Coordinates of C-alpha atoms in Angstrom, one line a residue:
Chain A
M25 CA 82.3 -114.2 63.3
H26 CA 78.7 -114.7 64.4
R27 CA 78.2 -118.0 65.2
V28 CA 74.8 -118.9 64.8
T29 CA 74.4 -122.6 66.2
S30 CA 70.8 -123.8 67.0
E31 CA 69.3 -125.8 64.4
I32 CA 66.3 -122.9 64.8
A33 CA 68.8 -119.9 63.7
N34 CA 69.9 -122.4 60.8
D35 CA 66.1 -123.5 59.4
L36 CA 65.8 -119.4 59.7
V37 CA 68.8 -118.8 57.7
Q38 CA 67.6 -121.2 55.6
A39 CA 64.5 -120.6 54.8
H40 CA 65.1 -117.0 54.6
L41 CA 68.6 -116.5 53.0
E42 CA 67.4 -114.6 50.0
T43 CA 66.2 -111.6 52.5
L44 CA 68.9 -111.9 54.9
L45 CA 71.1 -111.6 52.2
V46 CA 69.4 -108.2 50.9
L47 CA 69.7 -107.1 54.3
Q48 CA 73.1 -107.3 55.2
R49 CA 73.2 -104.9 51.6
R50 CA 71.2 -102.3 53.6
P51 CA 69.2 -102.2 57.0
M52 CA 65.6 -102.3 56.4
S53 CA 62.7 -101.7 58.7
R54 CA 60.9 -103.6 60.9
S55 CA 56.9 -104.2 58.5
E56 CA 59.6 -103.9 55.4
L57 CA 61.0 -106.9 56.4
A58 CA 58.0 -108.7 58.1
D59 CA 56.5 -107.8 54.6
R60 CA 59.5 -110.0 53.2
V61 CA 59.7 -112.5 55.6
G62 CA 55.6 -113.8 55.7
S63 CA 54.3 -112.0 59.2
D64 CA 55.7 -110.0 61.9
A65 CA 55.8 -113.2 64.0
E66 CA 58.6 -114.7 61.8
V67 CA 60.7 -111.3 62.3
A68 CA 60.3 -111.8 66.2
R69 CA 61.6 -115.6 65.5
L70 CA 64.8 -114.3 63.7
L71 CA 65.7 -112.0 67.0
R72 CA 64.4 -114.7 69.4
H73 CA 66.9 -116.6 67.8
G74 CA 70.2 -114.5 67.3
V75 CA 69.9 -113.9 63.8
L76 CA 68.6 -110.3 63.6
V77 CA 69.5 -107.9 66.2
E78 CA 68.1 -104.1 65.9
K79 CA 70.2 -101.1 65.5
G80 CA 67.3 -98.2 66.8
T81 CA 64.9 -98.2 63.9
T82 CA 66.0 -100.7 61.3
L83 CA 66.8 -104.6 61.7
Q84 CA 70.7 -106.2 60.6
V85 CA 71.6 -109.6 60.4
V86 CA 74.1 -110.3 63.0
S87 CA 76.4 -111.0 60.8
S88 CA 77.8 -109.5 57.4
C89 CA 79.5 -113.8 56.2
L90 CA 76.8 -116.4 56.8
K91 CA 78.9 -119.4 57.7
H92 CA 75.7 -122.6 56.4
D93 CA 75.8 -125.5 58.3
R94 CA 74.3 -129.0 57.5
Q95 CA 71.5 -129.6 59.1
A96 CA 70.1 -132.7 56.4
S97 CA 71.1 -134.5 54.3
M98 CA 74.8 -134.7 52.7
M99 CA 73.4 -135.1 48.8
E100 CA 70.1 -132.2 49.8
F101 CA 73.6 -130.0 51.3
L102 CA 75.6 -130.7 47.7
R103 CA 73.0 -129.7 45.7
H104 CA 72.1 -126.7 47.0
R105 CA 75.2 -125.1 48.9
I106 CA 78.6 -126.2 46.9
L107 CA 77.5 -128.0 43.6
P108 CA 76.2 -124.8 42.6
V109 CA 79.4 -123.3 43.2
M110 CA 81.5 -125.4 42.0
E111 CA 79.7 -125.8 38.7
A112 CA 79.7 -122.4 38.0
F113 CA 83.2 -121.8 37.7
N114 CA 84.0 -120.5 34.0
E115 CA 87.9 -119.4 33.0
D116 CA 86.8 -117.0 30.9
L117 CA 84.2 -116.2 33.9
S118 CA 86.1 -113.5 36.4
F119 CA 83.7 -114.0 38.3
T120 CA 83.8 -117.2 39.0
T121 CA 87.4 -118.6 40.3
L122 CA 88.9 -122.1 41.3
H123 CA 92.0 -123.6 42.7
N124 CA 92.9 -126.8 43.5
H125 CA 95.7 -127.5 45.8
R126 CA 98.1 -130.3 46.6
L127 CA 99.7 -130.4 49.6
L128 CA 101.4 -132.2 52.2
L129 CA 100.6 -130.8 55.9
P130 CA 101.5 -133.1 58.8
E131 CA 99.0 -135.3 60.4
A132 CA 98.8 -132.4 63.2
R133 CA 97.6 -130.0 60.8
I134 CA 95.3 -132.1 58.8
L135 CA 93.1 -132.7 61.4
T136 CA 92.9 -129.4 62.6
M137 CA 92.3 -128.5 58.9
N138 CA 88.3 -128.3 60.1
S139 CA 88.4 -126.6 63.0
A140 CA 91.0 -124.1 63.2
W141 CA 91.8 -123.8 59.7
L142 CA 88.2 -123.2 58.6
S143 CA 87.8 -121.1 61.6
Q144 CA 90.5 -118.1 60.6
L145 CA 89.7 -118.9 57.0
S146 CA 85.9 -117.3 58.8
E147 CA 87.2 -114.5 60.1
S148 CA 89.3 -113.7 57.5
L149 CA 86.3 -112.9 55.0
S150 CA 83.7 -111.7 57.9
E151 CA 86.9 -108.9 58.4
V152 CA 86.6 -108.6 54.8
S153 CA 82.4 -108.5 54.1
A154 CA 82.8 -106.2 57.1
S155 CA 83.9 -103.5 55.7
T156 CA 81.6 -100.4 54.3
S157 CA 81.7 -99.0 51.0
D158 CA 79.1 -97.0 49.1
H159 CA 79.2 -99.0 46.1
E160 CA 77.0 -101.8 45.5
K161 CA 78.0 -105.1 46.7
C162 CA 76.8 -109.2 45.1
R163 CA 76.3 -111.8 47.0
L164 CA 79.8 -113.4 46.9
S165 CA 79.7 -117.2 47.6
V166 CA 82.7 -118.9 48.7
V167 CA 82.9 -123.3 49.2
A168 CA 86.0 -125.2 50.5
V169 CA 86.8 -128.6 49.6
G170 CA 89.2 -130.6 51.5
T171 CA 90.3 -134.4 51.4
T172 CA 93.2 -137.0 52.4
R173 CA 92.5 -139.2 50.3
V174 CA 94.8 -138.2 47.6
E175 CA 95.5 -141.1 46.0
H176 CA 93.6 -141.1 42.0
F177 CA 95.0 -137.7 40.8
I178 CA 94.7 -137.6 37.4
H179 CA 97.1 -135.2 35.6
D180 CA 94.3 -134.9 32.3
D181 CA 91.8 -133.9 34.8
T182 CA 90.1 -130.4 33.7
P183 CA 90.3 -128.4 36.6
V184 CA 86.7 -128.6 37.3
E185 CA 86.7 -132.0 37.2
Q186 CA 89.4 -132.8 39.8
A187 CA 87.4 -130.5 41.9
L188 CA 84.4 -132.9 42.0
Y189 CA 86.4 -135.9 42.5
H190 CA 87.4 -133.5 45.9
L191 CA 84.0 -133.0 46.3
K192 CA 82.9 -136.9 46.5
W193 CA 85.4 -137.7 48.2
A194 CA 85.5 -134.8 51.2
A195 CA 81.4 -136.0 51.2
R196 CA 82.4 -139.6 52.2
Q197 CA 84.6 -138.8 54.4
R198 CA 82.5 -136.5 56.3
S199 CA 79.9 -138.7 56.5
S200 CA 82.4 -141.9 58.5
S201 CA 82.6 -140.8 61.7
T202 CA 85.9 -141.9 62.3
E203 CA 87.7 -140.4 58.7
R204 CA 84.7 -137.1 59.4
E205 CA 88.1 -135.1 61.0
N206 CA 90.3 -135.7 57.1
A207 CA 88.5 -134.1 55.4
L208 CA 86.3 -130.9 55.1
L209 CA 83.3 -129.3 53.4
S210 CA 82.0 -125.0 54.0
H211 CA 80.0 -122.7 52.2
V212 CA 80.4 -119.2 53.1
E213 CA 77.5 -116.4 51.7
M214 CA 79.1 -112.8 52.1
F215 CA 78.3 -109.4 50.1
A216 CA 80.8 -108.1 48.2
D217 CA 81.6 -104.9 45.9
A218 CA 84.5 -105.6 43.7
H219 CA 87.5 -104.2 45.8
T220 CA 85.6 -106.4 48.5
H221 CA 86.1 -109.3 46.0
A222 CA 89.5 -108.4 45.5
R223 CA 90.1 -108.4 48.6
A224 CA 88.5 -111.7 50.0
L225 CA 90.3 -113.8 47.1
A226 CA 93.6 -112.4 48.3
R227 CA 92.3 -113.1 52.0
L228 CA 91.8 -117.0 50.4
Q229 CA 95.0 -117.1 48.7
H230 CA 97.0 -115.4 51.8
E231 CA 95.1 -118.7 54.0
V232 CA 96.0 -120.9 51.8
E233 CA 99.8 -119.9 51.3
Q234 CA 100.3 -120.2 54.8
L235 CA 99.3 -124.0 55.0
E236 CA 102.2 -124.0 52.0
A237 CA 104.9 -122.5 54.1
F238 CA 104.7 -125.0 56.2
P239 CA 108.1 -126.6 56.6
N240 CA 108.0 -129.4 54.1
A241 CA 111.8 -130.9 54.4
T242 CA 110.8 -133.8 52.1
N243 CA 109.8 -133.6 48.3
E244 CA 107.2 -137.3 49.7
P245 CA 103.7 -136.7 47.1
S246 CA 100.7 -134.1 48.6
N247 CA 98.8 -135.8 51.7
Y248 CA 96.3 -133.2 51.3
H249 CA 94.3 -131.8 48.5
L250 CA 92.2 -128.1 48.9
T251 CA 90.1 -127.2 46.6
L252 CA 88.2 -123.4 46.9
A253 CA 85.6 -122.4 44.5
T254 CA 84.3 -118.7 44.8
Y255 CA 81.1 -117.3 42.8
W256 CA 80.3 -113.7 42.8
R257 CA 77.0 -112.6 41.8
A258 CA 73.9 -110.8 41.1
T259 CA 71.1 -112.4 44.1
E260 CA 67.8 -114.4 42.8
G261 CA 66.1 -112.0 40.9
E262 CA 68.6 -110.4 39.3
S263 CA 70.9 -110.9 36.4
T264 CA 73.2 -113.6 37.0
E265 CA 75.6 -110.9 36.1
P266 CA 77.9 -109.6 38.6
C267 CA 77.7 -105.5 39.2
Chain B
M6 CA 36.8 -114.1 39.5
H7 CA 37.4 -116.9 37.7
R8 CA 39.3 -120.2 38.8
H9 CA 41.3 -121.9 37.1
Q10 CA 40.3 -125.4 36.2
P11 CA 42.9 -128.0 35.3
T12 CA 42.3 -129.4 32.5
R13 CA 45.4 -131.1 31.8
P14 CA 45.5 -134.6 33.3
G15 CA 48.7 -134.1 35.5
E16 CA 46.8 -131.0 37.7
I17 CA 43.4 -133.5 37.8
V18 CA 45.4 -135.8 39.4
E19 CA 47.2 -133.2 41.0
R20 CA 44.7 -131.6 42.8
A21 CA 42.6 -135.0 43.6
C22 CA 45.8 -136.2 45.6
Q23 CA 45.8 -132.3 47.5
R24 CA 41.9 -132.8 48.6
A25 CA 42.7 -136.4 49.4
E26 CA 45.3 -134.8 52.1
L27 CA 48.5 -136.5 49.8
V28 CA 51.7 -135.6 51.4
G29 CA 54.7 -136.4 49.0
H30 CA 56.5 -135.4 45.8
D31 CA 57.8 -138.8 45.1
L32 CA 54.0 -140.1 45.8
R33 CA 52.8 -137.4 43.7
D34 CA 54.7 -137.7 41.0
Y35 CA 54.0 -141.2 40.8
L36 CA 50.3 -141.0 41.4
K37 CA 49.9 -139.0 38.6
R38 CA 51.8 -141.3 36.2
E39 CA 49.9 -144.3 37.1
V40 CA 46.6 -142.7 37.6
L41 CA 46.7 -141.3 33.6
A42 CA 48.8 -144.5 31.9
K43 CA 46.8 -146.5 34.3
V44 CA 43.1 -145.2 34.8
L45 CA 42.1 -142.4 32.9
L46 CA 43.9 -143.0 29.7
R47 CA 42.1 -146.4 29.8
Q48 CA 38.9 -144.6 30.2
A49 CA 38.1 -145.9 33.7
R50 CA 37.1 -149.3 31.9
D51 CA 40.1 -151.6 32.6
V52 CA 40.1 -153.6 36.2
V53 CA 42.9 -152.1 38.9
L54 CA 44.9 -153.6 41.3
L55 CA 45.8 -151.4 43.8
T56 CA 48.0 -153.1 46.7
G57 CA 50.9 -151.9 49.3
S58 CA 51.8 -152.3 52.3
T59 CA 49.6 -152.3 55.1
G60 CA 49.1 -148.5 56.0
T61 CA 50.6 -147.1 52.1
G62 CA 47.6 -144.7 51.7
K63 CA 45.3 -147.4 49.2
E64 CA 42.0 -146.3 50.1
R65 CA 42.9 -142.3 50.0
I66 CA 44.6 -143.6 46.1
S67 CA 41.3 -145.0 45.2
Q68 CA 39.8 -142.2 46.4
V69 CA 43.0 -139.9 44.2
C70 CA 41.1 -142.3 41.0
H71 CA 38.0 -142.2 41.3
E72 CA 37.6 -138.2 41.6
S73 CA 40.3 -137.7 38.7
A74 CA 38.1 -140.4 36.4
R75 CA 35.2 -137.6 38.0
D76 CA 36.8 -134.9 36.4
F77 CA 38.7 -135.6 33.5
L78 CA 35.8 -138.3 31.9
G79 CA 32.9 -136.6 33.1
R80 CA 31.9 -139.9 35.5
R81 CA 29.4 -138.8 37.9
G82 CA 28.9 -141.3 39.9
E83 CA 29.5 -142.8 43.3
L84 CA 32.4 -143.4 45.7
V85 CA 31.7 -146.9 46.6
E86 CA 33.9 -149.0 49.1
V87 CA 33.6 -152.6 50.5
N88 CA 36.0 -154.6 52.5
C89 CA 36.3 -157.8 51.5
A90 CA 37.0 -159.2 55.0
N91 CA 33.8 -159.0 55.8
M92 CA 31.9 -160.9 53.3
T93 CA 32.4 -164.6 54.4
G94 CA 29.5 -166.7 54.2
G95 CA 27.2 -165.7 51.1
L96 CA 27.3 -161.4 52.4
F97 CA 29.3 -161.2 49.3
E98 CA 27.0 -162.3 46.5
S99 CA 24.2 -160.7 47.4
E100 CA 26.1 -157.5 48.8
L101 CA 27.8 -156.2 45.6
F102 CA 24.1 -157.5 43.8
G103 CA 21.9 -157.0 45.9
Y104 CA 18.6 -159.3 46.2
R105 CA 15.1 -159.0 45.4
R106 CA 12.5 -158.6 48.9
G107 CA 12.1 -162.6 49.4
A108 CA 14.9 -163.7 47.7
F109 CA 16.2 -165.3 51.5
T110 CA 15.0 -165.7 55.1
S111 CA 15.7 -162.2 55.5
A112 CA 15.4 -160.0 52.2
D113 CA 12.1 -157.7 53.5
R114 CA 12.8 -155.5 50.8
D115 CA 14.6 -154.9 47.8
H116 CA 18.4 -153.7 47.7
P117 CA 20.4 -152.7 44.6
G118 CA 23.1 -153.4 45.2
L119 CA 27.4 -152.3 45.5
A120 CA 27.9 -152.8 41.7
R121 CA 24.2 -150.7 40.8
Q122 CA 25.6 -148.1 43.7
A123 CA 29.1 -147.7 42.1
T124 CA 27.9 -147.7 38.5
G125 CA 29.6 -144.3 36.7
G126 CA 31.3 -144.4 39.7
T127 CA 34.1 -146.2 41.3
L128 CA 34.1 -149.4 43.1
V129 CA 36.6 -150.1 44.9
L130 CA 36.9 -154.1 46.5
D131 CA 39.1 -153.8 49.6
E132 CA 41.5 -157.0 51.5
V133 CA 41.0 -158.3 47.9
Q134 CA 42.5 -161.3 48.7
A135 CA 40.1 -162.6 51.7
L136 CA 37.7 -164.0 49.3
E137 CA 36.6 -166.9 49.5
P138 CA 36.5 -169.7 46.2
R139 CA 32.8 -168.9 45.2
D140 CA 33.0 -165.1 45.9
Q141 CA 35.9 -165.2 43.7
A142 CA 34.5 -167.1 40.9
R143 CA 31.4 -164.4 41.5
L144 CA 33.6 -161.6 40.9
L145 CA 35.9 -163.2 38.0
R146 CA 32.8 -163.4 36.1
F147 CA 31.1 -159.9 37.2
L148 CA 34.7 -158.5 36.2
G149 CA 34.9 -160.4 32.8
E150 CA 31.2 -158.8 31.0
R151 CA 29.8 -156.4 33.5
E152 CA 27.3 -158.1 34.2
Y153 CA 25.0 -159.7 37.1
R154 CA 21.9 -161.2 38.1
A155 CA 21.1 -160.0 41.4
V156 CA 19.8 -162.6 44.0
G157 CA 16.2 -163.8 43.5
D158 CA 15.9 -161.9 40.0
D159 CA 16.4 -163.1 36.1
R160 CA 17.4 -159.7 34.8
L161 CA 20.7 -158.5 33.8
Q162 CA 22.2 -155.6 34.9
S163 CA 25.4 -154.0 34.4
S164 CA 27.8 -151.4 36.1
D165 CA 30.2 -149.5 33.8
A166 CA 31.8 -148.4 37.5
L167 CA 35.6 -148.5 37.5
I168 CA 37.1 -151.2 39.6
I169 CA 39.5 -151.3 41.9
L170 CA 40.4 -154.0 43.7
C171 CA 43.2 -153.3 46.4
S172 CA 45.0 -155.9 48.7
N173 CA 48.2 -155.8 50.8
Q174 CA 48.9 -158.9 50.2
D175 CA 52.0 -160.6 47.2
L176 CA 49.1 -161.8 45.4
S177 CA 50.8 -164.3 42.7
E178 CA 52.1 -165.4 45.7
R179 CA 48.7 -166.5 47.1
V180 CA 48.0 -167.4 43.5
Q181 CA 51.3 -169.7 43.2
R182 CA 49.7 -171.6 46.9
G183 CA 46.4 -171.7 45.4
S184 CA 44.7 -169.3 47.7
F185 CA 43.8 -166.8 45.0
R186 CA 41.8 -167.7 41.2
R187 CA 45.3 -167.0 38.5
D188 CA 42.6 -165.8 35.7
L189 CA 41.1 -163.8 38.4
L190 CA 44.9 -162.2 39.2
D191 CA 44.6 -162.0 35.2
R192 CA 41.4 -160.1 34.9
A193 CA 43.0 -157.1 36.2
T194 CA 45.4 -155.9 33.6
A195 CA 46.2 -151.8 35.2
K196 CA 48.0 -153.0 38.4
I197 CA 49.1 -149.7 40.6
D198 CA 52.0 -151.0 43.3
V199 CA 52.1 -147.9 46.4
P200 CA 55.8 -147.4 46.5
P201 CA 56.5 -148.4 51.1
L202 CA 57.6 -145.5 53.0
F203 CA 61.0 -145.5 52.9
K204 CA 61.2 -146.2 48.8
R205 CA 59.8 -142.1 49.1
R206 CA 62.9 -141.0 50.3
R207 CA 62.0 -137.6 49.4
D208 CA 58.2 -137.6 50.8
I209 CA 59.4 -138.5 54.3
G210 CA 60.4 -135.0 56.0
A211 CA 57.8 -133.7 54.3
L212 CA 55.4 -136.2 55.8
A213 CA 56.8 -136.5 59.5
Q214 CA 56.4 -132.0 59.4
A215 CA 53.0 -132.7 58.1
F216 CA 52.3 -135.6 61.5
A217 CA 54.5 -133.4 63.6
L218 CA 51.7 -130.6 62.8
E219 CA 49.0 -132.2 62.8
A220 CA 50.1 -133.6 66.3
G221 CA 50.9 -129.8 67.6
R222 CA 46.9 -128.8 67.0
D223 CA 45.9 -131.8 68.5
M224 CA 47.3 -130.9 71.9
G225 CA 45.5 -127.5 71.1
A226 CA 49.2 -126.1 70.0
D227 CA 48.7 -122.2 68.4
E228 CA 50.2 -121.2 65.6
A229 CA 53.4 -120.5 67.3
F230 CA 54.5 -124.5 66.6
Y231 CA 56.1 -124.4 62.8
G232 CA 57.5 -128.7 63.8
L233 CA 60.8 -130.7 63.6
T234 CA 63.4 -129.0 62.4
R235 CA 65.5 -129.5 59.3
R236 CA 67.8 -131.1 61.2
A237 CA 64.8 -133.9 62.9
Q238 CA 63.1 -133.8 60.0
A239 CA 66.5 -136.1 58.8
D240 CA 67.2 -137.8 61.4
V241 CA 63.7 -138.7 61.1
E242 CA 64.1 -139.8 56.9
A243 CA 67.4 -141.5 58.2
A244 CA 65.1 -143.8 60.9
V245 CA 62.0 -145.5 57.9
L246 CA 65.6 -145.6 55.5
T247 CA 66.9 -148.0 58.0
A248 CA 64.8 -149.7 59.7
Q249 CA 63.1 -149.6 56.1
E250 CA 59.7 -148.9 57.4
V251 CA 56.8 -149.4 55.1
S252 CA 54.3 -148.1 57.0
V253 CA 53.1 -144.2 56.7
R254 CA 50.4 -145.1 59.2
R255 CA 53.7 -145.7 61.7
L256 CA 55.4 -143.1 60.6
R257 CA 52.6 -140.9 61.8
E258 CA 52.5 -142.2 65.3
V259 CA 56.4 -142.0 65.8
V260 CA 55.9 -138.8 64.8
R261 CA 53.0 -138.1 66.8
D262 CA 55.2 -139.6 70.4
C263 CA 58.2 -137.7 69.1
V264 CA 56.4 -134.4 70.2
F265 CA 53.9 -135.4 72.3
C266 CA 57.3 -136.4 74.5
A267 CA 59.2 -132.9 73.8
A268 CA 55.9 -131.4 75.2
A269 CA 56.2 -133.1 78.7
D270 CA 55.4 -129.9 80.6
R271 CA 54.7 -127.6 78.1
L272 CA 55.1 -128.0 74.0
P273 CA 58.8 -126.1 72.2
E274 CA 59.0 -123.8 69.3
Q275 CA 60.4 -126.1 67.2
I276 CA 60.8 -129.9 68.0
E277 CA 64.8 -130.2 67.3
S278 CA 67.3 -133.8 66.8
D279 CA 67.8 -134.2 70.5
M280 CA 64.2 -134.3 70.9
V281 CA 62.9 -136.8 68.4
V282 CA 66.9 -139.0 68.5
P283 CA 65.2 -141.3 72.1
V284 CA 61.7 -141.9 70.2
L285 CA 63.5 -143.2 67.3
S286 CA 66.0 -144.6 68.7
R287 CA 63.0 -146.3 71.3
D288 CA 60.4 -147.2 68.0
L289 CA 62.2 -147.7 65.5
G290 CA 65.8 -148.5 66.5
F291 CA 67.2 -145.7 65.7
A292 CA 71.1 -144.5 66.1
P293 CA 72.7 -141.1 65.3
C294 CA 75.2 -142.8 63.0
D295 CA 72.2 -144.4 61.0
R296 CA 72.6 -140.8 59.0
D297 CA 76.1 -141.6 58.3
T298 CA 75.2 -144.8 56.8
I299 CA 72.1 -143.5 54.7
D300 CA 74.0 -140.0 53.9
R301 CA 76.9 -142.8 52.5
A302 CA 75.0 -144.7 50.5
E303 CA 73.2 -141.6 48.8
V304 CA 76.5 -139.7 48.0
E305 CA 77.1 -143.3 46.2
A306 CA 74.0 -143.3 44.7
E307 CA 74.1 -139.7 43.6
F308 CA 76.8 -137.7 43.0
D309 CA 77.9 -138.3 39.6
V310 CA 74.2 -137.7 38.6
E311 CA 73.3 -135.3 40.5
V312 CA 77.0 -133.8 38.6
A313 CA 75.5 -134.3 35.3
S314 CA 72.7 -132.7 35.7
H315 CA 73.1 -129.9 34.7
M316 CA 73.2 -130.6 31.3
V317 CA 69.9 -133.0 31.5
N318 CA 68.5 -130.8 33.2
D319 CA 67.8 -128.4 30.3
V320 CA 67.8 -130.7 28.0
A321 CA 65.0 -133.1 30.0
E322 CA 62.8 -129.9 30.3
R323 CA 63.1 -129.3 25.9
H324 CA 61.9 -133.6 26.1
N325 CA 58.9 -132.9 28.6
V326 CA 60.6 -135.7 30.8
S327 CA 62.0 -135.2 34.5
P328 CA 65.2 -134.3 34.8
K329 CA 65.8 -137.8 36.6
A330 CA 64.0 -139.9 34.1
L331 CA 66.4 -138.6 32.1
G332 CA 69.8 -139.0 34.3
R333 CA 68.9 -142.7 35.1
L334 CA 68.1 -143.7 31.4
V335 CA 71.8 -142.5 30.9
Q336 CA 73.2 -144.2 33.8
A337 CA 70.7 -147.7 32.5
L338 CA 72.6 -146.7 28.8
Q339 CA 76.1 -146.3 30.4
T340 CA 76.1 -149.9 32.1
L341 CA 74.6 -151.7 28.9
M342 CA 77.1 -150.2 27.5
D343 CA 79.4 -151.3 29.7
E344 CA 78.3 -154.5 30.1
M345 CA 79.1 -155.4 26.0
E346 CA 82.6 -156.6 26.6
D347 CA 82.1 -159.4 23.3
T348 CA 80.4 -156.2 21.1
P349 CA 82.5 -153.3 19.1
R350 CA 80.9 -150.2 20.8
T351 CA 80.2 -149.5 17.8
Y352 CA 77.2 -146.4 16.8
R353 CA 75.1 -149.0 15.4
N354 CA 75.5 -151.8 17.4
V355 CA 74.8 -149.8 20.8
V356 CA 72.0 -148.4 18.9
E357 CA 70.1 -152.0 18.1
R358 CA 71.2 -153.4 21.4
T359 CA 70.0 -150.5 23.6
N360 CA 66.6 -150.9 21.6
R361 CA 66.0 -154.2 21.4
L362 CA 66.8 -154.0 25.2
S363 CA 64.4 -151.5 26.1
K364 CA 61.7 -153.6 24.7
V365 CA 62.6 -156.4 26.8
A366 CA 62.4 -154.2 29.7
L367 CA 58.9 -152.5 28.8
W368 CA 57.8 -156.3 28.4
L369 CA 59.2 -156.9 32.3
L370 CA 57.6 -153.8 33.6
S371 CA 54.2 -155.0 32.2
G372 CA 54.6 -158.3 34.3
A373 CA 53.0 -160.4 31.5
K374 CA 53.4 -164.1 31.3
T375 CA 51.5 -163.8 27.6
Q376 CA 51.5 -162.0 24.5
A377 CA 48.0 -161.6 24.4
E378 CA 48.4 -160.4 28.6
F379 CA 51.4 -158.1 27.8
R380 CA 49.3 -155.9 24.3
R381 CA 46.5 -155.6 27.4
F382 CA 48.8 -153.9 29.6
F383 CA 48.9 -150.6 26.9
G384 CA 44.5 -150.7 26.7
Q385 CA 42.0 -152.4 24.9
L386 CA 41.5 -150.4 22.2
D387 CA 43.8 -152.1 19.3
G388 CA 44.7 -148.4 18.4
H389 CA 46.7 -148.8 21.5
M390 CA 48.0 -152.0 21.4
P391 CA 51.5 -152.7 20.2
T392 CA 50.6 -155.1 17.3
K393 CA 50.2 -159.4 17.7
S394 CA 53.8 -159.5 15.7
V395 CA 55.4 -157.2 17.6
A396 CA 54.6 -159.2 20.4
H397 CA 55.2 -162.0 19.2
Q398 CA 59.2 -160.6 18.5
I399 CA 59.3 -159.0 21.9
Y400 CA 58.3 -162.4 24.0
H401 CA 61.1 -164.2 22.1
D402 CA 63.7 -162.2 22.7
V403 CA 62.1 -162.3 26.3
F404 CA 62.6 -166.2 26.6
R405 CA 64.8 -167.2 24.3
R406 CA 67.5 -168.7 25.6
G407 CA 71.4 -168.4 24.4
G408 CA 72.7 -166.1 22.1
H409 CA 74.0 -162.7 23.5
A410 CA 71.0 -160.0 24.9

């Protein structure tokens, strides 16, 4: 997966996210894109900062998978990126999923969750999203929340309540220089048709199983809680049902 | 093509804010409420006390009050501003009320005075705390009946100007020290307190961006300069919050510093975080770890409210109140219920307690010291004020000793 890391590129992605998501579904000409983003100068910026690439006479997003890095405040990131996905969960709706995993991980593994495991997860999703098909694709958001703060787990909490608990702790930890690497907080956007959606969910499950498959010779309680939530729906301005 | 003319007071205040180039949703939302309640609904008859630290925009807010009154109430007079700190040695009376030719040595012609000039408009008295005692007495008489005599003239004149008293000082504290008249302070029944910059959380980034673009324009940058990145704006926000900086003017200076320092050889396309941090560190004592501190505090303060807001948003829309206000009310009620240790939390007990405490809170919000002052907080017309018996009951609920609140 191509990583866009500059501040300017991140801002451009945020500012034009809806257009970039549409661009993931189909290439556009420069003039059409200029109409959507406001000007040709803005298209030039998107190209200059590596968000777009030119392929012949059309423009495409550099990656089929967009990972959002937090730029502004933590609450702004939670409010706009994370909470909408988690709060969309409804057990009766197949296009939302939410799974809370209670894991027992070695200390060294915990410290690499935010780097190696997350990177692996993103690559995995990027590979799935890159598959082409003629079927209509809808927007798929994937949120991953991890925290080592597991001491107040309540069995009666609903999955969403548990997930929100994990999220609050992860947000606190990610805002602390001493605890930052003990938590993860990530948001990925991609496009998926029904088949890709199923593959993406399977990949998520596989990546978690890779963790749980790590040797555990003891019966100690969990030391890492991981929540994965997905929300598969049409883009802004269209219906909220999946395609 | 017919241009939409705003008729709702909120729209009118919003347009006035735009003309005054007031940046920031927090401040604009605040002014929509305050100008409506303290100026428009009172027909611009009540004296307004506009307080706030230096550099918080009192001058522009006075302009907003004036233009809102003009557009909503049809007041066509001028906006007249005077700095009371410059009105010493008898100058205040003659400038404010005017004088007849020959009234004193240098009076070589009639001068109508600022009160007359502002008739039908707005009279702003800035740095009102600087008035000498005898000028405070003169002003007090004028604010009472809105009548006055020009110096050297027997005729009684009147002015219906909207009067705004401005100060960057705590006038209550000045009253206690004996340097400002209590009855003059009490005459200002409509109080608008401009929040300091660090309390306008949502506005800081927008202000920083506006000032950065302004600095770019001053440097001759064309449209290819995009101001601050979102991360750089967040650094500025964190720096202002950590330093508890009150002044918008100071923020402007700091942001302009950031832009000019980043320019060096050539102004970059956009100012990034690593370009602003050194300036913020030097000018506001900012350290990058301050962002973590701010983030943690925000998560503690806002996470639960944000989660609850999903339902709150729907309900708020139905009741025509901001989700933020309704969310805070829910939090406040939760706190009140949590504190009911000795009383069963039945529906009746909870409602009785919250109703009574709402009225108590209203009294505290008014800043009133007497029942009459509390009644006047809601306006001068009988139909707007609570009855005397209601004010009496609330007064006793606020100040009675013993028993449960």
